[in-house]
XYZ file of C-alpha atoms in Angstrom:
642
model
C 78.638 199.374 69.963
C 80.005 195.934 70.775
C 81.516 193.238 68.610
C 83.111 189.816 68.975
C 86.661 189.180 67.773
C 89.148 186.338 68.026
C 92.795 185.815 68.958
C 95.494 188.498 68.543
C 98.348 189.048 66.140
C 101.028 191.708 66.063
C 101.473 193.737 62.891
C 103.499 196.780 61.983
C 101.664 200.096 61.577
C 102.656 200.155 57.935
C 101.669 201.853 54.696
C 98.305 201.642 53.002
C 98.145 198.709 50.610
C 95.276 197.490 48.457
C 94.018 195.546 45.525
C 91.393 196.308 42.877
C 88.364 194.247 42.099
C 85.181 195.099 40.214
C 82.530 193.790 37.895
C 81.126 195.143 34.674
C 78.673 197.966 35.344
C 79.697 198.382 38.986
C 82.243 200.583 40.695
C 85.568 199.120 41.731
C 86.108 198.225 45.369
C 89.641 198.476 46.721
C 90.778 196.508 49.775
C 92.931 198.502 52.212
C 94.776 197.552 55.373
C 94.201 200.910 57.051
C 92.848 204.407 56.426
C 93.251 207.785 58.145
C 90.351 210.209 57.676
C 90.105 213.767 58.976
C 86.842 215.729 59.074
C 87.421 219.484 59.354
C 85.187 222.550 59.425
C 83.954 225.375 61.604
C 83.376 224.540 65.269
C 79.644 224.844 64.496
C 79.710 222.434 61.548
C 79.306 219.303 63.660
C 82.689 217.757 62.874
C 82.988 216.128 66.304
C 79.529 214.562 65.955
C 80.343 213.422 62.423
C 83.594 211.862 63.590
C 81.933 210.227 66.587
C 79.292 208.610 64.393
C 81.804 207.352 61.835
C 83.869 205.992 64.721
C 80.913 204.206 66.300
C 80.009 202.489 63.050
C 83.649 201.558 62.486
C 83.805 200.029 65.955
C 80.622 198.043 65.364
C 82.125 196.775 62.100
C 85.049 195.338 64.066
C 88.016 197.454 62.960
C 90.727 198.492 65.348
C 90.719 202.263 65.620
C 92.211 205.314 67.285
C 90.853 208.857 67.206
C 92.079 212.414 67.685
C 89.427 215.107 68.227
C 90.876 218.619 67.909
C 88.725 221.667 68.555
C 88.948 225.298 69.734
C 88.496 226.290 73.365
C 85.729 228.745 72.509
C 82.157 227.448 72.545
C 81.603 229.147 69.183
C 84.917 230.192 67.706
C 84.952 232.867 64.957
C 83.332 231.348 61.874
C 85.516 230.893 58.810
C 88.787 231.633 60.599
C 91.830 229.439 61.122
C 91.521 229.538 64.957
C 87.892 228.450 64.584
C 88.641 225.187 62.754
C 87.466 221.999 64.451
C 88.667 218.601 63.261
C 88.274 214.917 64.038
C 90.830 212.359 62.859
C 90.120 208.634 62.760
C 92.611 205.878 61.996
C 91.040 202.445 61.445
C 92.563 199.196 60.266
C 92.266 195.451 59.843
C 95.088 194.965 62.360
C 96.317 196.262 65.690
C 97.055 200.019 65.569
C 98.237 202.402 68.260
C 97.813 206.018 67.127
C 95.347 208.234 65.245
C 97.895 208.267 62.440
C 100.488 210.773 61.300
C 99.025 211.988 57.997
C 95.420 211.724 56.730
C 94.711 209.770 53.565
C 91.409 211.640 53.254
C 90.505 215.198 54.253
C 86.912 216.392 54.292
C 87.131 220.213 54.295
C 83.874 222.060 54.885
C 85.296 225.538 54.122
C 88.497 227.354 53.032
C 89.745 227.703 56.626
C 89.482 223.944 57.147
C 91.444 223.311 53.966
C 94.189 225.806 54.774
C 94.551 224.675 58.392
C 94.986 221.018 57.433
C 96.517 220.851 53.956
C 100.039 220.881 55.380
C 99.436 217.513 57.071
C 98.384 215.707 53.884
C 100.791 213.578 51.857
C 100.813 213.943 48.097
C 98.141 211.787 46.500
C 95.729 212.094 49.425
C 92.049 212.568 48.673
C 90.442 215.932 49.456
C 86.679 216.359 49.534
C 85.754 220.050 49.674
C 82.436 221.791 50.099
C 82.632 224.114 47.105
C 79.625 226.144 48.278
C 81.758 227.693 51.023
C 84.605 228.775 48.735
C 83.296 232.289 48.232
C 85.602 235.222 47.615
C 85.020 236.640 51.096
C 85.550 233.293 52.832
C 88.810 232.701 50.959
C 90.127 236.197 51.651
C 89.407 235.733 55.352
C 92.099 233.016 55.526
C 94.533 234.587 53.064
C 93.697 232.882 49.768
C 94.284 235.432 46.981
C 92.852 232.986 44.442
C 90.757 229.866 44.758
C 92.944 226.874 45.658
C 90.401 224.739 43.812
C 91.329 226.436 40.536
C 94.908 227.748 40.805
C 96.655 224.374 40.486
C 97.951 224.314 44.072
C 96.033 221.088 44.726
C 97.185 219.257 41.593
C 99.195 216.805 43.680
C 96.060 215.556 45.414
C 92.921 213.703 44.385
C 90.451 216.580 44.601
C 86.709 215.952 44.842
C 84.789 219.248 44.637
C 81.288 218.621 46.044
C 78.622 221.302 46.620
C 77.665 219.783 49.965
C 75.452 222.638 51.095
C 73.499 222.831 47.843
C 73.036 219.067 47.649
C 71.876 218.946 51.267
C 69.338 221.727 50.805
C 68.051 220.054 47.635
C 67.719 216.708 49.422
C 65.644 218.333 52.178
C 63.361 220.497 50.038
C 60.347 218.329 50.916
C 60.801 219.208 54.608
C 59.354 222.354 56.141
C 62.768 223.815 56.959
C 64.367 227.173 56.301
C 67.531 227.146 54.196
C 69.601 227.836 57.323
C 68.012 224.901 59.124
C 68.547 222.610 56.142
C 72.200 223.640 55.814
C 72.876 222.374 59.336
C 72.483 218.818 58.030
C 75.389 219.075 55.587
C 77.611 217.213 58.030
C 75.192 214.246 57.792
C 75.427 214.417 53.986
C 79.224 214.260 54.309
C 78.920 211.377 56.784
C 76.697 209.474 54.357
C 79.182 210.000 51.526
C 82.120 208.762 53.605
C 80.040 205.858 54.902
C 79.475 204.794 51.287
C 83.147 205.258 50.395
C 84.289 202.962 53.204
C 81.369 200.560 53.435
C 80.417 201.602 56.957
C 77.185 200.323 58.530
C 74.335 202.827 58.554
C 71.678 201.435 60.879
C 73.438 202.648 64.015
C 73.623 206.248 62.793
C 69.969 206.318 61.788
C 68.982 204.891 65.175
C 71.202 207.476 66.891
C 69.537 210.336 64.998
C 66.055 209.109 65.854
C 67.031 208.913 69.527
C 68.887 212.232 69.612
C 65.982 214.107 68.036
C 63.190 212.018 69.560
C 61.337 215.184 70.606
C 61.827 216.718 67.149
C 60.896 213.942 64.708
C 60.967 216.305 61.695
C 64.602 217.218 62.447
C 65.450 213.536 62.899
C 63.854 212.692 59.562
C 65.681 215.539 57.819
C 69.076 214.439 59.145
C 68.405 210.849 58.128
C 67.369 212.048 54.671
C 70.602 214.057 54.346
C 72.615 211.045 55.519
C 70.957 208.800 52.928
C 71.385 211.441 50.234
C 75.121 211.502 50.891
C 75.273 207.710 50.587
C 73.294 207.772 47.326
C 75.459 210.569 45.930
C 78.549 208.423 46.397
C 76.817 205.479 44.748
C 75.676 207.424 41.671
C 78.193 210.219 40.997
C 80.965 209.632 38.480
C 83.457 211.608 40.581
C 83.840 208.705 43.024
C 84.763 205.749 40.859
C 86.177 203.622 43.683
C 84.965 202.684 47.129
C 87.081 201.012 49.796
C 86.882 198.096 52.194
C 88.868 197.746 55.404
C 88.222 194.292 56.825
C 87.475 193.779 60.522
C 90.505 193.339 62.761
C 89.544 189.736 63.413
C 93.023 188.708 64.583
C 93.982 191.827 66.525
C 92.542 191.141 69.969
C 91.825 188.402 72.485
C 88.362 186.847 72.316
C 85.736 188.952 74.065
C 83.024 191.539 73.782
C 84.322 194.922 72.696
C 82.968 198.453 72.512
C 84.371 201.778 71.427
C 85.284 203.911 74.430
C 86.894 207.274 75.136
C 89.400 207.813 77.923
C 87.068 209.877 80.107
C 84.246 207.361 79.718
C 86.593 204.468 80.543
C 87.840 206.356 83.584
C 84.282 206.995 84.789
C 83.412 203.325 84.362
C 86.596 202.370 86.199
C 85.620 204.548 89.159
C 82.165 202.962 89.307
C 83.706 199.482 89.084
C 86.177 200.357 91.846
C 83.380 201.480 94.162
C 81.467 198.261 93.526
C 84.557 196.119 94.083
C 85.261 198.026 97.303
C 81.607 197.817 98.364
C 81.688 201.563 99.038
C 79.540 204.422 97.746
C 81.285 206.585 95.152
C 81.352 210.316 95.805
C 82.576 212.859 93.267
C 83.187 216.425 94.374
C 84.054 218.406 91.276
C 84.039 221.742 89.498
C 83.558 221.700 85.702
C 86.819 222.207 83.817
C 87.983 221.198 80.345
C 88.921 218.428 79.578
C 87.698 216.681 82.765
C 84.028 217.706 82.769
C 82.808 214.627 80.895
C 83.661 212.469 83.924
C 81.275 214.535 86.048
C 78.634 214.327 83.315
C 78.960 210.543 83.047
C 79.057 209.748 86.756
C 75.947 211.851 87.338
C 74.036 209.255 85.275
C 74.808 206.374 87.637
C 72.904 207.029 90.845
C 71.623 203.447 90.621
C 75.173 202.277 91.368
C 75.438 204.326 94.534
C 77.202 207.241 92.844
C 76.743 210.742 94.223
C 78.017 213.726 92.256
C 78.402 217.242 93.613
C 79.057 220.142 91.243
C 80.702 222.629 93.576
C 80.984 226.397 93.263
C 84.765 226.175 92.853
C 87.699 223.763 92.844
C 88.404 224.187 96.557
C 84.834 223.347 97.563
C 84.862 220.324 95.256
C 87.865 218.674 96.859
C 86.781 219.740 100.338
C 83.485 217.931 99.885
C 85.284 214.888 98.480
C 87.664 214.751 101.448
C 84.690 214.994 103.790
C 83.111 212.058 101.981
C 86.334 210.088 102.439
C 86.207 210.815 106.168
C 82.635 209.515 106.092
C 83.617 206.192 104.508
C 83.081 206.743 100.773
C 85.377 206.110 97.839
C 86.007 209.806 97.239
C 87.092 211.397 93.960
C 87.740 214.888 92.697
C 88.300 215.585 89.000
C 90.072 218.557 87.478
C 92.845 219.752 85.187
C 96.129 221.527 85.894
C 94.746 224.917 87.016
C 92.356 223.161 89.379
C 95.144 221.080 90.910
C 96.857 224.321 91.924
C 93.722 225.408 93.786
C 93.288 221.993 95.410
C 96.864 221.723 96.683
C 96.180 222.748 100.301
C 93.371 220.215 100.666
C 95.524 217.505 99.078
C 98.087 218.269 101.778
C 95.308 217.971 104.376
C 94.432 214.543 102.946
C 98.098 213.558 103.300
C 98.022 214.630 106.944
C 94.662 212.964 107.659
C 95.821 209.853 105.773
C 92.485 209.275 104.078
C 91.878 207.659 100.656
C 91.138 210.244 97.972
C 91.487 210.042 94.196
C 92.662 213.245 92.515
C 92.020 212.858 88.788
C 94.000 215.369 86.708
C 93.151 215.404 83.006
C 96.189 217.399 81.914
C 96.034 220.189 79.336
C 98.385 222.820 77.958
C 99.515 225.462 80.450
C 100.550 227.503 82.324
C 97.542 229.318 83.806
C 94.475 228.897 81.585
C 96.828 227.874 78.795
C 95.333 225.657 76.085
C 92.104 224.192 77.513
C 91.380 221.864 74.583
C 94.955 220.811 73.765
C 97.014 218.077 75.378
C 100.180 218.136 77.506
C 101.970 216.051 80.156
C 103.298 218.972 82.154
C 101.631 218.365 85.549
C 103.912 215.534 86.661
C 106.142 217.655 88.883
C 103.080 219.477 90.243
C 101.585 216.112 91.210
C 104.873 215.055 92.781
C 105.795 218.231 94.662
C 103.057 220.853 94.319
C 102.243 221.126 98.037
C 103.798 222.800 101.051
C 105.928 220.644 103.314
C 106.839 217.021 102.780
C 103.560 215.724 101.367
C 104.214 212.592 99.274
C 101.392 211.367 97.039
C 101.359 208.261 94.816
C 101.010 208.948 91.074
C 99.438 206.614 88.484
C 99.123 207.273 84.730
C 97.076 205.407 82.082
C 98.635 204.831 78.686
C 95.646 204.517 76.312
C 91.970 205.551 76.385
C 90.834 202.036 77.312
C 93.599 201.721 79.904
C 91.976 204.573 81.853
C 89.555 201.942 83.207
C 92.352 199.823 84.684
C 94.270 202.863 85.910
C 91.207 204.000 87.883
C 91.003 200.600 89.566
C 94.710 200.693 90.366
C 94.538 204.209 91.810
C 91.599 203.123 93.989
C 93.512 200.043 95.166
C 96.430 202.138 96.340
C 94.261 204.811 97.964
C 92.152 202.309 99.886
C 94.934 199.939 100.924
C 97.405 202.629 102.005
C 94.998 205.367 103.188
C 96.445 208.086 101.022
C 95.406 210.523 98.316
C 96.450 209.285 94.865
C 96.993 211.268 91.669
C 95.675 209.797 88.442
C 97.329 211.673 85.557
C 95.434 211.355 82.286
C 95.484 214.049 79.577
C 93.341 215.614 76.875
C 94.580 213.229 74.178
C 93.489 210.175 76.167
C 90.357 211.828 77.544
C 88.842 212.683 74.163
C 90.447 209.958 72.052
C 88.863 206.543 71.713
C 89.697 202.934 70.884
C 88.151 199.454 71.215
C 87.883 198.207 74.805
C 87.317 194.633 75.852
C 84.618 194.618 78.520
C 86.124 192.630 81.412
C 84.437 189.746 83.179
C 83.504 190.418 86.801
C 85.900 187.769 88.100
C 88.778 189.644 86.428
C 88.274 192.715 88.605
C 90.311 193.080 91.819
C 88.800 192.713 95.265
C 89.085 196.199 96.785
C 87.083 195.651 99.965
C 88.426 197.307 103.100
C 87.882 196.723 106.794
C 86.774 199.701 108.834
C 87.809 200.077 112.451
C 85.097 198.681 114.717
C 86.531 198.990 118.212
C 89.590 199.630 120.382
C 92.972 198.753 118.861
C 95.406 199.633 121.654
C 95.824 198.735 125.311
C 97.278 201.290 127.688
C 99.719 200.441 130.483
C 96.877 200.314 132.992
C 94.943 197.814 130.844
C 92.457 200.298 129.405
C 91.465 199.531 125.820
C 91.379 202.624 123.594
C 91.236 203.566 119.912
C 94.386 205.057 118.447
C 93.638 206.596 115.014
C 97.312 206.618 113.972
C 98.266 203.105 114.996
C 99.537 201.549 111.782
C 99.282 198.311 109.876
C 102.695 196.674 110.049
C 102.784 195.848 106.320
C 101.241 198.909 104.663
C 101.810 201.546 107.389
C 98.173 202.549 106.784
C 96.233 203.912 109.739
C 92.751 202.571 110.617
C 89.735 204.019 108.818
C 87.083 204.864 111.403
C 83.586 205.853 110.325
C 82.290 208.926 112.185
C 79.637 208.042 114.728
C 81.053 204.617 115.550
C 80.875 204.379 119.360
C 84.267 204.573 121.047
C 86.169 205.636 117.901
C 86.014 209.382 118.408
C 89.240 211.067 117.288
C 90.624 214.423 116.232
C 91.098 215.477 112.624
C 92.758 218.544 111.139
C 95.882 219.752 109.443
C 98.060 220.350 112.495
C 100.674 217.657 113.064
C 99.464 214.527 114.867
C 101.151 212.574 117.616
C 102.153 209.109 116.490
C 99.518 206.628 117.531
C 97.139 208.813 119.544
C 96.499 211.427 116.859
C 96.679 214.190 119.445
C 98.056 217.576 118.369
C 101.829 217.549 118.645
C 104.535 220.174 118.178
C 107.306 217.867 119.360
C 110.282 218.041 116.919
C 111.125 214.362 117.193
C 107.514 213.347 116.617
C 107.241 215.571 113.550
C 110.419 214.067 112.105
C 109.038 210.584 112.740
C 105.643 211.324 111.172
C 107.185 212.948 108.079
C 109.456 209.965 107.528
C 106.647 207.505 108.192
C 104.338 209.103 105.631
C 107.171 209.008 103.097
C 107.966 205.385 103.937
C 104.312 204.476 103.433
C 104.371 205.827 99.882
C 107.820 204.395 99.149
C 106.618 200.975 100.308
C 103.551 200.771 98.086
C 103.473 197.444 96.286
C 103.600 198.128 92.539
C 104.449 195.649 89.759
C 107.911 195.581 88.230
C 108.261 197.444 84.963
C 108.230 195.150 81.938
C 110.774 195.616 79.172
C 110.113 194.761 75.531
C 113.570 193.941 74.176
C 113.612 191.007 71.738
C 116.971 191.927 70.205
C 119.103 192.790 73.274
C 119.301 196.428 72.261
C 121.689 199.061 73.594
C 119.087 201.841 73.547
C 115.963 201.954 75.712
C 113.015 204.285 75.121
C 111.175 204.952 78.380
C 107.746 206.567 78.391
C 104.768 207.329 80.584
C 101.113 208.137 80.021
C 99.715 208.834 76.569
C 103.077 208.660 74.760
C 102.645 204.866 74.761
C 100.902 204.703 71.377
C 103.303 206.901 69.387
C 106.354 205.343 71.072
C 105.194 201.789 70.380
C 104.329 202.628 66.765
C 107.771 204.209 66.321
C 109.494 201.188 67.877
C 107.611 198.870 65.502
C 108.773 200.917 62.510
C 112.391 200.804 63.628
C 112.321 197.062 64.266
C 110.714 196.469 60.872
C 113.654 198.417 59.404
C 116.089 196.121 61.218
C 116.996 198.343 64.180
C 117.377 196.998 67.720
C 115.599 199.106 70.328
C 114.051 198.318 73.705
C 110.868 199.815 75.123
C 109.468 200.208 78.649
C 106.486 202.214 79.849
C 105.716 203.469 83.334
C 102.272 203.319 84.913
C 103.516 204.062 88.442
C 105.442 207.328 88.705
C 105.494 207.484 92.495
C 106.775 205.194 93.726
C 108.727 203.960 90.741
C 108.791 200.171 90.210
C 111.505 198.646 92.364
C 113.346 197.167 89.371
C 113.498 200.405 87.370
C 117.048 201.248 88.425
C 118.296 197.794 87.441
C 116.556 198.064 84.081
C 118.074 201.471 83.312
C 121.581 200.231 84.127
C 121.362 197.619 81.361
C 121.329 200.167 78.536
C 123.947 202.474 77.097
C 121.318 205.080 76.197
C 117.928 205.923 77.679
C 115.607 208.207 75.696
C 112.492 209.670 77.365
C 109.924 211.296 75.025
C 107.500 213.580 76.876
C 104.917 216.233 76.067
C 106.683 218.621 78.456
C 110.222 219.931 78.822
C 111.618 216.832 80.505
C 109.854 216.258 83.829
C 110.150 212.458 84.006
C 113.717 212.750 82.740
C 114.453 215.108 85.643
C 113.091 212.594 88.155
C 114.969 209.673 86.586
C 118.267 211.559 86.483
C 117.899 212.642 90.100
C 116.949 209.244 91.501
C 119.097 206.900 89.410
C 121.967 209.158 88.248
C 121.280 208.040 84.681
C 122.133 210.399 81.830
C 118.671 210.086 80.305
C 118.121 211.973 77.064
C 114.917 213.999 76.739
C 112.912 214.307 73.548
C 110.242 216.907 74.149
C 107.217 218.462 72.482
C 104.840 221.085 73.890
C 102.693 222.117 70.913
C 99.403 220.855 72.319
C 99.331 217.805 70.034
C 100.435 214.204 70.541
C 103.677 212.900 69.050
C 103.639 211.476 65.540
C 105.071 208.006 65.106
C 107.366 208.962 62.217
C 108.669 211.927 64.179
C 109.576 209.695 67.117
C 111.033 206.999 64.860
C 113.400 209.579 63.351
C 114.463 210.864 66.779
C 115.017 207.347 68.132
C 117.026 206.339 65.071
C 119.289 209.346 65.685
C 119.706 208.225 69.298
C 120.640 204.711 68.215
C 123.192 205.985 65.708
C 124.514 208.838 67.857
């Protein structure tokens, strides 16, 4: 979905406010600044699809938004159990927002497990829509309810809407030739229709989506559309929902342009395609499917018309080996994975360091160690990216900060890899990969020129006047070696992991040469041209909060809350983690306190302390979920006052 919006404004991520209006004989409509909705049910109830559709319609309406999908690792987790609950949270507003929100204003609970797993996150007064058909004695006992929470008074502090979603859906579809089980599968569309009525969401896009999705099964498409419309009509006619809500488009939140809703993995895939076009190189992806990176492989496989080749390898090692071979052959080469896959790829990454070839290693981080938490988020691969190879094998590291920023981060990683002939780590994570937000589609003239010059002939003259090709003769500015396409006459040269002689590329065991080559490879990475870090400090604060990656949204939301409350606090966010921006040390010296929130046990803080001898304070979380803004605001306020 795309939409046009006008110039930006900055607003605090504040509380829900509204006003009532209504006419005789019609339901009241309340205007809100923002809303946080969470859909929750079994992993087979279609909560992710429901959330995706509500998000798409919200994006087409023009709201700013941020999402948080949360689902089990199992393909079909145990039905009706707490570990089997799947949820999708959407925060949308009429102004600029940064996070999926701390606490839902509305919970749609499809069964007792969904209610129990999520009720602790709801503030008093929140609305709860429950599917009463699923609150059977057995289902409630399965999650530890001794009595029905719908009847024992435990939900008196909330606005409870008991709705027999399953029964209403089956009744709405009785004209279709479907079994009861088949009809029940459409209850998520009934719920989507009800919520679409409550919040005045467009409906045409969802109906078009259903017709396309079930194009080969028109009866199923018609049934889902009927359930969707029935949910809308139920909201319009039932007395239980006396108020509907409007959240105006975020007309002042963004620069003028064409926008679409985009997830982090989709933005990253588009960024890789754009990088290959700007470099005028074919894009080659060598990959092995792994959560949460697989969607990049899925997306890139659709774009053969842009010169993209995708190879689904038998394992992680084969995937990166094929990608490195493609880099040797002159392609923009990429391998995608998550933390466990990086461990398997480490030897080949070291080979890429030795060969000095451009290679993008995309790590969509997840909870670890080992298999860990495949569908939960973490930032704990930073030190692995920095040091997880044998020998001195420096690799640049780049990290996006929002889902949409994954597009720009992919372009930046490609720039560094191509200009400096080096593998580059791009560290995203599960929160960014699966979350989504509006993205302004850039104009072509805004994209960087990434074209490279391949070696075409001799580049060195021997003492006797003979012209030869030296594969390790370096560019004076970047220290990059020439990139020679195999088969180019006169440019034959050795490759392999054994140490090379400076210049000639011949095998060398000479101690002095090895020392020189190690230091040269390090100097090449240290000398990469990266922008200075920008500091947001309008009040000349004494405390700086420094972040990296996906903590940007929660940190920025927390900083806004503190400033609204009259506190002075500065903020800076790192995109380049190796090398650090050249002005980072100077920036850190300006502040009495530096706080570094991370979804690990302090990996960036360790690097900052070691390099700059700054007593940086860590604030850490490793529960598989992103930070909440209020949580960070409290921690930062304690740091300011401490």
